[in-house]
């Protein structure tokens, strides 16, 4: 049973800063890659979610803790799970791992609100909500195992 | 008579890379700041140009030559002029100067096409076109003086 | 007495996304602008802090809560304060305000660790530490007033 | 014989702007991905080129022509070739293709100068120069065939 989804990103030169490591805001962009690919693994295309279902997953809250720096050209795993799902909100959890030695570089979460194109809060369409709930339950089972 | 417009940007940490200088794609973002502020100096608000006049200045061509690197925290002048204006296209020129010693760090241009929201090419509304033509003429006079 | 520092940023086109609002990771870059300018108001130049004092303020933790979206071309105030200061760590707080109506768009914090160029944790040099402590105390007084 | 190298990128949400398409400066970041992967295909690791050979490929000139917009979530091919190689300079060419229909979205080039860590111009170490020359020759043959 799917409890989380892994996707690989390779650090781009543009993502580094003069400290010689990745600038910290880029981790949030990788988290975005992680949740989009998690949704694709669930059979959903976020692009169509916006276009066909008029449902935008707006970011309401972000947290990231940086344990070790990511560096240029490294291959990283973005491991994404769903921590919580409600009618109108969704919480993703993230672990960022360096593939060469499986070191945990960062952990984080994002909380999202379902909105329509006009920016008004709405409920997630049922197909999404059910899938999100199943994944949140599966992740909770894994965490408590 | 207005021939060009100067705007100041300060280099952000996020714009540097591990070479210790500004990553080159950021110059294009500063050029955008330059042309938006040039338009504001002409009395136009680019935001309203999109919303009220359904006219988007789509980038069709970019060139930038990098003479000397920009570095963290430096104050830079983006000097923007209009090199050419036609019914449907517009060409901006840019000089990027380091304020501490007036060193020319980069030069560039961008070519734009007027489009509506749907992405179809259109003519610039008359008020913009006349102002762009005047500025292009003024800049040509200056260059040839 | 200084309790916080305000700096203005104008939203760039590059910072928006196809939802028509600012992409959320850009708020972290504005927070960086905020803390650098707060330090400048304290008489410190972060660039020299790295070069002359071999002290880098590495980001260890970031949190941001998004209340209302920021939009293209808006003028925003980044209001930065020091929430806590210790020998080796520093916590900044941020409020992001839309200048047209003083609406609070986002709040956040960042936690930093002092490191040398090699990335090893160190103590803040005394001059910084004293200034940070004074500002943290001033901010605490204001908050509890 | 290798004449060019293809690498896939998927458009990230962060790369779009409020026009609903990719913001134009991001193409330059994809070009960087293209040339780094081309070098990897040649057996070179750009990271080690900096660290072990003290050779940085500094960007001196960029040009990009935008034919059709790239959009969120699209899979794109960055096709990179070497157009010219000299003792101290290197010119890459790029084609950006949309994978769904092979549409050519953009073309561009970058010119680079070999520098050491201190930013002084140097010659490319022989192993790189020979490989670059071979690739430039192979590409010229293909173009003239």
Coordinates of C-alpha atoms in Angstrom, one line a residue:
Chain A
X1 CA 0.0 0.0 0.0
X2 CA 1.3 3.4 -0.9
X3 CA 2.3 5.4 2.2
X4 CA 4.6 7.9 0.6
X5 CA 6.2 8.7 -2.7
X6 CA 9.9 9.2 -3.6
X7 CA 11.1 11.5 -6.4
X8 CA 14.6 12.4 -7.4
X9 CA 15.9 15.9 -8.0
X10 CA 19.5 16.8 -8.9
X11 CA 20.8 20.1 -7.4
X12 CA 21.2 22.8 -10.1
X13 CA 23.9 25.4 -10.1
X14 CA 21.3 28.1 -10.0
X15 CA 20.1 26.7 -6.6
X16 CA 23.4 27.2 -4.8
X17 CA 24.5 30.5 -3.1
X18 CA 27.8 32.0 -2.3
X19 CA 28.0 29.9 0.9
X20 CA 28.6 27.0 -1.4
X21 CA 25.4 25.2 -0.5
X22 CA 21.8 25.3 -1.7
X23 CA 19.9 28.4 -0.8
X24 CA 17.2 27.5 1.6
X25 CA 14.1 28.7 -0.2
X26 CA 14.8 26.1 -3.0
X27 CA 13.8 23.3 -0.6
X28 CA 10.2 24.6 -0.8
X29 CA 10.3 24.2 -4.6
X30 CA 11.5 20.6 -4.2
X31 CA 8.7 20.0 -1.8
X32 CA 6.3 21.2 -4.5
X33 CA 7.9 18.7 -6.9
X34 CA 7.4 16.0 -4.3
X35 CA 3.7 16.6 -3.7
X36 CA 2.9 16.9 -7.4
X37 CA 4.6 13.6 -8.0
X38 CA 2.8 12.0 -5.0
X39 CA -0.5 13.1 -6.6
X40 CA 0.6 11.7 -9.9
X41 CA 1.3 8.4 -8.2
X42 CA -2.2 8.5 -6.8
X43 CA -3.5 8.9 -10.4
X44 CA -4.1 12.6 -10.3
X45 CA -2.7 15.3 -12.5
X46 CA -2.5 18.5 -10.6
X47 CA -2.6 20.5 -13.8
X48 CA -6.1 19.0 -14.5
X49 CA -7.1 19.4 -10.9
X50 CA -6.8 23.2 -11.6
X51 CA -8.3 23.2 -15.1
X52 CA -11.0 20.5 -14.9
X53 CA -12.0 20.6 -11.2
X54 CA -11.3 24.3 -10.5
X55 CA -9.4 23.2 -7.4
X56 CA -6.2 24.9 -6.4
X57 CA -4.1 23.6 -3.5
X58 CA -3.1 27.0 -2.0
X59 CA -0.1 27.0 0.4
X60 CA -1.2 28.3 3.8
X61 CA 1.7 27.2 6.0
X62 CA 5.3 26.0 5.4
X63 CA 7.8 24.7 7.8
X64 CA 11.3 23.3 7.0
X65 CA 14.1 22.2 9.3
X66 CA 17.6 22.1 7.8
X67 CA 19.8 19.4 9.2
X68 CA 22.7 19.2 6.7
X69 CA 23.3 21.3 3.6
X70 CA 22.5 20.1 0.1
X71 CA 25.3 20.8 -2.4
X72 CA 25.6 21.3 -6.2
X73 CA 25.0 18.3 -8.4
X74 CA 23.9 16.0 -5.6
X75 CA 21.1 13.6 -6.3
X76 CA 18.4 14.0 -3.6
X77 CA 15.2 12.0 -2.8
X78 CA 12.2 14.0 -1.9
X79 CA 10.0 11.7 0.2
X80 CA 6.4 13.0 0.5
X81 CA 3.6 11.7 2.5
X82 CA 0.1 13.0 3.5
X83 CA 0.0 13.7 7.2
X84 CA -3.6 14.9 7.4
X85 CA -6.5 15.4 5.2
X86 CA -9.8 17.2 5.8
X87 CA -12.7 18.5 3.8
X88 CA -10.9 21.7 2.9
X89 CA -7.3 21.3 4.1
X90 CA -4.4 19.0 3.4
X91 CA -1.1 18.5 5.1
X92 CA 1.9 17.1 3.4
X93 CA 5.1 15.9 5.2
X94 CA 8.5 15.8 3.5
X95 CA 11.9 14.2 4.1
X96 CA 14.8 15.2 1.9
X97 CA 17.5 12.6 1.6
X98 CA 21.0 12.6 0.0
X99 CA 21.1 9.6 -2.2
X100 CA 24.9 8.9 -1.9
X101 CA 24.7 8.0 1.8
X102 CA 20.9 8.3 2.7
X103 CA 21.6 11.2 5.0
X104 CA 18.5 13.1 6.0
X105 CA 19.2 16.7 5.0
X106 CA 15.8 18.3 5.8
X107 CA 12.3 17.7 7.1
X108 CA 9.3 19.8 6.6
X109 CA 5.6 20.1 6.1
X110 CA 3.1 22.2 4.1
X111 CA -0.5 22.9 4.9
X112 CA -2.8 23.7 2.0
X113 CA -6.3 25.0 1.5
X114 CA -8.5 24.0 -1.4
X115 CA -9.6 27.1 -3.3
X116 CA -11.4 27.8 -6.6
X117 CA -9.9 30.0 -9.3
X118 CA -11.3 33.1 -7.7
X119 CA -9.4 32.2 -4.5
X120 CA -12.5 31.2 -2.4
X121 CA -12.1 28.2 0.0
X122 CA -14.0 25.1 -1.2
X123 CA -14.2 21.4 -0.4
X124 CA -11.9 19.0 -2.1
X125 CA -13.9 17.1 -4.8
X126 CA -14.7 13.6 -3.4
X127 CA -12.3 11.6 -5.5
X128 CA -9.3 13.6 -4.2
X129 CA -10.6 13.6 -0.6
X130 CA -11.0 9.8 -0.5
X131 CA -7.5 9.2 -1.9
X132 CA -6.0 11.8 0.5
X133 CA -7.7 10.2 3.5
X134 CA -6.5 6.7 2.5
X135 CA -3.0 7.9 2.2
X136 CA -3.1 9.8 5.5
X137 CA -4.4 6.6 7.2
X138 CA -1.7 4.5 5.6
X139 CA 1.0 6.9 6.7
X140 CA -0.4 7.0 10.2
X141 CA -0.3 3.2 10.4
X142 CA 3.3 3.2 9.2
X143 CA 4.3 5.8 11.7
X144 CA 2.7 4.0 14.6
X145 CA 3.9 0.6 13.6
Chain B
X1 CA 13.3 64.8 -22.5
X2 CA 13.3 61.3 -21.2
X3 CA 15.7 59.0 -23.1
X4 CA 16.1 56.3 -20.5
X5 CA 15.2 55.4 -17.0
X6 CA 17.4 54.3 -14.1
X7 CA 16.3 52.1 -11.2
X8 CA 18.3 50.7 -8.3
X9 CA 18.4 47.1 -7.3
X10 CA 20.4 45.6 -4.4
X11 CA 21.8 42.1 -4.9
X12 CA 20.1 39.5 -2.7
X13 CA 21.9 36.6 -1.2
X14 CA 19.5 34.3 -3.1
X15 CA 20.8 35.7 -6.3
X16 CA 24.4 34.5 -5.8
X17 CA 25.7 31.1 -6.6
X18 CA 28.6 29.0 -5.4
X19 CA 31.0 30.9 -7.7
X20 CA 30.5 33.8 -5.3
X21 CA 28.9 36.0 -7.9
X22 CA 25.3 36.6 -9.1
X23 CA 23.9 33.7 -11.1
X24 CA 23.5 34.9 -14.7
X25 CA 19.8 34.3 -15.1
X26 CA 19.0 36.9 -12.5
X27 CA 20.1 39.7 -14.8
X28 CA 17.0 39.0 -16.8
X29 CA 14.8 39.6 -13.8
X30 CA 16.5 42.9 -13.2
X31 CA 15.9 43.9 -16.8
X32 CA 12.2 43.2 -16.2
X33 CA 12.4 45.5 -13.2
X34 CA 14.0 48.1 -15.4
X35 CA 11.4 48.0 -18.2
X36 CA 8.5 48.1 -15.7
X37 CA 9.9 51.1 -14.0
X38 CA 10.6 52.8 -17.4
X39 CA 7.0 52.3 -18.2
X40 CA 6.0 53.7 -14.9
X41 CA 8.1 56.8 -15.6
X42 CA 6.2 57.1 -18.9
X43 CA 3.0 57.2 -16.8
X44 CA 2.0 53.6 -17.5
X45 CA 1.3 50.8 -15.0
X46 CA 2.1 47.5 -16.6
X47 CA -0.3 45.7 -14.3
X48 CA -3.1 47.8 -15.7
X49 CA -1.9 47.3 -19.2
X50 CA -2.6 43.6 -18.7
X51 CA -5.9 44.0 -16.9
X52 CA -7.5 47.1 -18.5
X53 CA -6.0 47.0 -22.0
X54 CA -5.6 43.2 -22.4
X55 CA -2.1 43.8 -23.6
X56 CA 0.8 41.6 -22.5
X57 CA 4.4 42.3 -23.4
X58 CA 5.6 38.8 -24.1
X59 CA 9.3 38.2 -24.3
X60 CA 10.4 36.9 -27.7
X61 CA 14.1 37.4 -27.6
X62 CA 16.8 38.0 -24.9
X63 CA 20.4 38.8 -25.2
X64 CA 22.8 39.6 -22.4
X65 CA 26.6 40.2 -22.4
X66 CA 28.3 39.9 -19.0
X67 CA 31.4 42.1 -18.6
X68 CA 32.1 41.9 -14.9
X69 CA 30.3 39.9 -12.2
X70 CA 27.8 41.5 -9.8
X71 CA 28.3 40.5 -6.2
X72 CA 26.2 40.1 -3.1
X73 CA 24.8 43.3 -1.5
X74 CA 26.0 45.6 -4.3
X75 CA 23.8 48.5 -5.4
X76 CA 23.3 48.4 -9.1
X77 CA 21.7 50.7 -11.6
X78 CA 19.5 49.2 -14.3
X79 CA 19.4 51.7 -17.1
X80 CA 16.7 51.0 -19.5
X81 CA 15.9 52.6 -22.9
X82 CA 13.6 51.8 -25.8
X83 CA 15.7 50.8 -28.9
X84 CA 12.8 50.3 -31.3
X85 CA 9.1 50.3 -31.3
X86 CA 6.7 49.0 -34.0
X87 CA 3.0 48.3 -34.2
X88 CA 3.3 44.9 -32.5
X89 CA 6.9 44.7 -31.2
X90 CA 9.1 46.6 -28.8
X91 CA 12.8 46.4 -28.2
X92 CA 14.3 47.5 -24.9
X93 CA 18.0 48.1 -24.2
X94 CA 19.7 47.7 -20.8
X95 CA 22.9 48.7 -19.1
X96 CA 23.7 47.4 -15.7
X97 CA 26.1 49.6 -13.7
X98 CA 27.7 49.1 -10.3
X99 CA 27.0 52.2 -8.3
X100 CA 30.2 52.2 -6.2
X101 CA 32.4 52.9 -9.2
X102 CA 30.0 53.2 -12.2
X103 CA 31.5 50.1 -13.8
X104 CA 29.4 48.7 -16.6
X105 CA 28.7 45.1 -15.6
X106 CA 26.4 44.0 -18.3
X107 CA 24.5 45.1 -21.4
X108 CA 21.5 43.5 -23.0
X109 CA 18.3 43.8 -24.9
X110 CA 14.9 42.2 -25.0
X111 CA 12.4 42.0 -27.8
X112 CA 8.7 41.8 -27.0
X113 CA 5.5 41.1 -28.9
X114 CA 2.2 42.5 -27.9
X115 CA -0.3 39.8 -27.1
X116 CA -3.8 39.5 -25.7
X117 CA -4.6 37.3 -22.7
X118 CA -5.2 34.4 -25.1
X119 CA -1.7 34.7 -26.4
X120 CA -2.6 36.1 -29.8
X121 CA -0.5 38.9 -31.3
X122 CA -2.1 42.3 -31.4
X123 CA -1.2 45.9 -32.0
X124 CA -0.1 48.0 -29.0
X125 CA -3.0 50.4 -28.0
X126 CA -2.3 53.9 -29.5
X127 CA -1.3 55.6 -26.2
X128 CA 1.5 53.1 -25.6
X129 CA 2.7 53.1 -29.1
X130 CA 3.0 56.8 -29.3
X131 CA 4.9 57.0 -26.0
X132 CA 7.2 54.1 -27.1
X133 CA 7.9 55.8 -30.4
X134 CA 8.8 59.1 -28.8
X135 CA 11.2 57.3 -26.4
X136 CA 12.8 55.3 -29.2
X137 CA 13.3 58.5 -31.2
X138 CA 14.8 60.4 -28.2
X139 CA 17.1 57.5 -27.5
X140 CA 18.2 57.4 -31.1
X141 CA 19.0 61.2 -31.0
X142 CA 21.0 60.7 -27.9
X143 CA 23.0 57.8 -29.4
X144 CA 23.8 59.7 -32.6
X145 CA 24.6 63.0 -30.9
Chain C
X1 CA 14.8 52.4 20.8
X2 CA 15.0 50.1 17.8
X3 CA 12.6 47.1 18.2
X4 CA 12.2 46.1 14.6
X5 CA 13.1 47.3 11.1
X6 CA 10.9 47.9 8.1
X7 CA 12.0 47.5 4.5
X8 CA 10.0 47.8 1.3
X9 CA 10.0 45.3 -1.5
X10 CA 8.0 45.6 -4.7
X11 CA 6.7 42.3 -6.2
X12 CA 8.4 41.3 -9.4
X13 CA 6.7 39.6 -12.3
X14 CA 9.2 36.7 -11.9
X15 CA 7.9 36.1 -8.4
X16 CA 4.4 35.4 -9.5
X17 CA 3.1 32.0 -10.6
X18 CA 0.2 30.9 -12.8
X19 CA -2.2 31.1 -9.9
X20 CA -1.8 34.9 -10.4
X21 CA -0.2 35.4 -7.0
X22 CA 3.3 35.3 -5.6
X23 CA 4.8 31.8 -5.4
X24 CA 5.3 31.0 -1.8
X25 CA 9.0 30.3 -1.7
X26 CA 9.7 34.0 -2.6
X27 CA 8.5 35.1 0.9
X28 CA 11.7 33.5 2.3
X29 CA 13.8 35.6 0.0
X30 CA 12.1 38.7 1.2
X31 CA 12.6 37.6 4.8
X32 CA 16.3 37.4 3.9
X33 CA 16.1 41.0 2.7
X34 CA 14.4 41.9 5.9
X35 CA 17.1 40.5 8.2
X36 CA 20.0 41.9 6.2
X37 CA 18.5 45.4 6.4
X38 CA 17.7 44.9 10.1
X39 CA 21.4 44.2 10.6
X40 CA 22.4 47.2 8.5
X41 CA 20.2 49.3 10.8
X42 CA 22.1 47.9 13.7
X43 CA 25.3 49.1 12.0
X44 CA 26.4 45.7 10.7
X45 CA 27.2 44.8 7.1
X46 CA 26.4 41.1 6.7
X47 CA 28.8 40.9 3.8
X48 CA 31.6 41.9 6.1
X49 CA 30.4 39.6 8.8
X50 CA 31.2 36.8 6.4
X51 CA 34.4 38.2 5.1
X52 CA 36.0 39.9 8.1
X53 CA 34.5 37.9 11.0
X54 CA 34.2 34.5 9.3
X55 CA 30.7 34.3 10.7
X56 CA 27.9 32.9 8.5
X57 CA 24.3 33.0 9.7
X58 CA 23.2 29.6 8.4
X59 CA 19.4 28.9 8.2
X60 CA 18.4 26.0 10.4
X61 CA 14.6 26.4 10.5
X62 CA 12.0 28.3 8.6
X63 CA 8.3 28.8 9.2
X64 CA 5.9 30.9 7.2
X65 CA 2.1 31.3 7.5
X66 CA 0.4 32.8 4.5
X67 CA -2.7 34.8 5.4
X68 CA -3.5 36.6 2.1
X69 CA -1.7 36.4 -1.3
X70 CA 0.8 39.0 -2.4
X71 CA 0.3 40.1 -6.0
X72 CA 2.3 41.5 -8.8
X73 CA 3.7 45.1 -8.5
X74 CA 2.4 45.5 -4.9
X75 CA 4.6 47.4 -2.5
X76 CA 5.2 45.3 0.7
X77 CA 6.7 46.0 4.0
X78 CA 9.0 43.3 5.5
X79 CA 9.0 44.0 9.2
X80 CA 11.8 42.1 10.9
X81 CA 12.6 41.7 14.6
X82 CA 14.8 39.5 16.7
X83 CA 12.8 37.1 18.8
X84 CA 15.7 35.4 20.5
X85 CA 19.5 35.5 20.6
X86 CA 21.9 33.0 22.2
X87 CA 25.6 32.4 21.9
X88 CA 25.3 30.3 18.8
X89 CA 21.8 30.8 17.6
X90 CA 19.5 33.6 16.5
X91 CA 15.8 33.8 15.8
X92 CA 14.2 36.4 13.6
X93 CA 10.5 37.1 13.3
X94 CA 8.8 38.6 10.3
X95 CA 5.6 40.3 9.3
X96 CA 4.8 41.0 5.7
X97 CA 2.4 43.9 5.2
X98 CA 0.7 45.2 2.0
X99 CA 1.4 48.9 2.0
X100 CA -1.8 50.0 0.3
X101 CA -4.1 48.9 3.2
X102 CA -1.7 47.7 5.8
X103 CA -3.1 44.2 5.5
X104 CA -1.0 41.5 7.1
X105 CA -0.2 39.0 4.4
X106 CA 2.2 36.6 6.1
X107 CA 4.0 36.0 9.3
X108 CA 7.1 33.8 9.9
X109 CA 10.3 33.1 11.6
X110 CA 13.8 31.8 10.8
X111 CA 16.3 30.2 13.2
X112 CA 19.9 30.5 12.4
X113 CA 23.2 29.0 13.6
X114 CA 26.5 30.9 13.6
X115 CA 29.0 28.9 11.5
X116 CA 32.5 29.6 10.1
X117 CA 33.4 29.3 6.5
X118 CA 34.0 25.6 6.9
X119 CA 30.5 25.1 8.2
X120 CA 31.4 24.5 11.8
X121 CA 29.2 25.9 14.6
X122 CA 30.8 28.8 16.4
X123 CA 29.8 31.6 18.8
X124 CA 28.7 34.9 17.5
X125 CA 31.5 37.5 17.9
X126 CA 30.7 39.7 21.0
X127 CA 29.7 42.9 19.1
X128 CA 27.0 41.0 17.2
X129 CA 25.8 39.1 20.2
X130 CA 25.4 42.2 22.4
X131 CA 23.4 44.0 19.7
X132 CA 21.2 41.0 19.0
X133 CA 20.5 40.6 22.8
X134 CA 19.5 44.3 23.1
X135 CA 17.2 44.0 20.1
X136 CA 15.6 40.8 21.4
X137 CA 15.0 42.4 24.8
X138 CA 13.5 45.5 23.2
X139 CA 11.2 43.4 21.1
X140 CA 10.2 41.4 24.2
X141 CA 9.3 44.6 26.0
X142 CA 7.2 45.9 23.1
X143 CA 5.4 42.6 22.8
X144 CA 4.6 42.5 26.5
X145 CA 3.6 46.1 26.7
Chain D
X1 CA 29.4 9.7 -32.6
X2 CA 28.1 12.1 -30.0
X3 CA 27.0 15.4 -31.6
X4 CA 24.6 16.7 -29.0
X5 CA 23.0 15.6 -25.7
X6 CA 19.3 15.4 -24.7
X7 CA 18.1 15.8 -21.2
X8 CA 14.5 16.0 -19.9
X9 CA 13.2 18.6 -17.5
X10 CA 9.6 18.9 -16.2
X11 CA 8.2 22.4 -15.8
X12 CA 7.8 23.2 -12.1
X13 CA 5.0 25.4 -10.7
X14 CA 7.6 27.8 -9.3
X15 CA 8.8 28.4 -12.9
X16 CA 5.5 29.7 -14.2
X17 CA 4.3 33.3 -13.9
X18 CA 0.9 35.0 -13.9
X19 CA 0.8 35.0 -17.7
X20 CA 0.2 31.2 -17.2
X21 CA 3.5 30.3 -18.9
X22 CA 7.1 29.7 -17.9
X23 CA 8.9 32.9 -16.9
X24 CA 11.6 33.5 -19.5
X25 CA 14.7 33.6 -17.2
X26 CA 14.1 29.9 -16.3
X27 CA 15.1 28.8 -19.8
X28 CA 18.6 29.9 -18.9
X29 CA 18.6 27.6 -15.9
X30 CA 17.5 24.7 -18.1
X31 CA 20.3 25.5 -20.5
X32 CA 22.7 25.1 -17.6
X33 CA 21.2 21.7 -16.9
X34 CA 21.7 20.9 -20.6
X35 CA 25.4 21.8 -20.7
X36 CA 26.2 20.1 -17.4
X37 CA 24.6 16.8 -18.6
X38 CA 26.3 17.2 -22.0
X39 CA 29.6 17.3 -20.1
X40 CA 28.6 14.3 -18.0
X41 CA 27.9 12.4 -21.3
X42 CA 31.5 13.4 -22.3
X43 CA 32.7 11.8 -19.1
X44 CA 33.3 15.0 -17.2
X45 CA 31.8 16.1 -13.9
X46 CA 31.5 19.8 -13.8
X47 CA 31.7 19.8 -10.0
X48 CA 35.1 18.2 -10.2
X49 CA 36.2 20.5 -13.0
X50 CA 35.8 23.3 -10.5
X51 CA 37.3 21.5 -7.5
X52 CA 40.1 19.4 -9.0
X53 CA 41.0 21.4 -12.1
X54 CA 40.3 24.9 -10.8
X55 CA 38.4 25.6 -14.0
X56 CA 35.1 27.5 -13.9
X57 CA 33.0 28.0 -17.0
X58 CA 31.9 31.5 -16.5
X59 CA 28.9 32.8 -18.6
X60 CA 30.0 35.7 -20.8
X61 CA 27.1 35.9 -23.2
X62 CA 23.5 34.5 -23.4
X63 CA 21.0 34.6 -26.2
X64 CA 17.6 33.0 -26.2
X65 CA 14.8 33.2 -28.8
X66 CA 11.3 32.2 -27.6
X67 CA 9.1 30.6 -30.2
X68 CA 6.3 29.1 -28.2
X69 CA 5.6 29.2 -24.4
X70 CA 6.5 26.3 -22.2
X71 CA 3.7 25.5 -19.7
X72 CA 3.4 24.0 -16.3
X73 CA 4.0 20.2 -15.9
X74 CA 5.2 19.8 -19.5
X75 CA 8.1 17.4 -20.2
X76 CA 10.7 19.3 -22.2
X77 CA 13.9 18.1 -24.0
X78 CA 16.9 20.4 -23.6
X79 CA 19.1 19.5 -26.6
X80 CA 22.7 20.8 -26.1
X81 CA 25.6 20.9 -28.6
X82 CA 29.0 22.6 -28.7
X83 CA 29.0 25.2 -31.4
X84 CA 32.6 26.4 -31.0
X85 CA 35.6 25.7 -28.7
X86 CA 38.8 27.6 -28.4
X87 CA 41.6 27.7 -25.9
X88 CA 39.8 29.9 -23.4
X89 CA 36.2 30.1 -24.7
X90 CA 33.4 27.7 -25.4
X91 CA 30.0 28.2 -27.1
X92 CA 27.0 26.0 -26.5
X93 CA 23.9 25.8 -28.6
X94 CA 20.5 24.8 -27.2
X95 CA 17.1 23.7 -28.6
X96 CA 14.2 23.4 -26.2
X97 CA 11.6 20.9 -27.4
X98 CA 8.1 20.0 -26.0
X99 CA 8.1 16.2 -25.8
X100 CA 4.3 15.8 -26.4
X101 CA 4.5 17.0 -30.0
X102 CA 8.2 17.7 -30.6
X103 CA 7.5 21.4 -31.0
X104 CA 10.6 23.6 -30.9
X105 CA 9.8 26.1 -28.1
X106 CA 13.1 28.0 -27.9
X107 CA 16.6 28.2 -29.3
X108 CA 19.6 29.8 -27.7
X109 CA 23.4 29.9 -27.1
X110 CA 25.7 30.7 -24.3
X111 CA 29.4 31.7 -24.6
X112 CA 31.7 30.9 -21.7
X113 CA 35.2 31.8 -20.6
X114 CA 37.4 29.5 -18.6
X115 CA 38.4 31.1 -15.3
X116 CA 40.2 30.0 -12.2
X117 CA 38.7 30.4 -8.7
X118 CA 40.1 33.9 -8.5
X119 CA 38.2 34.8 -11.6
X120 CA 41.2 35.1 -13.9
X121 CA 40.9 33.9 -17.5
X122 CA 42.8 30.7 -18.1
X123 CA 43.1 28.0 -20.8
X124 CA 40.9 24.9 -20.6
X125 CA 42.9 21.9 -19.4
X126 CA 43.9 19.8 -22.4
X127 CA 41.5 16.9 -21.7
X128 CA 38.5 19.2 -21.8
X129 CA 39.7 21.1 -24.8
X130 CA 40.2 18.0 -26.9
X131 CA 36.7 16.7 -26.0
X132 CA 35.1 20.1 -26.7
X133 CA 36.9 20.4 -30.1
X134 CA 35.8 16.9 -31.1
X135 CA 32.2 17.7 -30.2
X136 CA 32.3 21.0 -32.0
X137 CA 33.6 19.3 -35.1
X138 CA 31.0 16.5 -34.9
X139 CA 28.3 19.1 -34.6
X140 CA 29.6 21.1 -37.5
X141 CA 29.6 18.0 -39.7
X142 CA 26.0 17.2 -38.7
X143 CA 24.9 20.8 -39.4
X144 CA 26.6 20.8 -42.9
X145 CA 25.5 17.3 -43.9

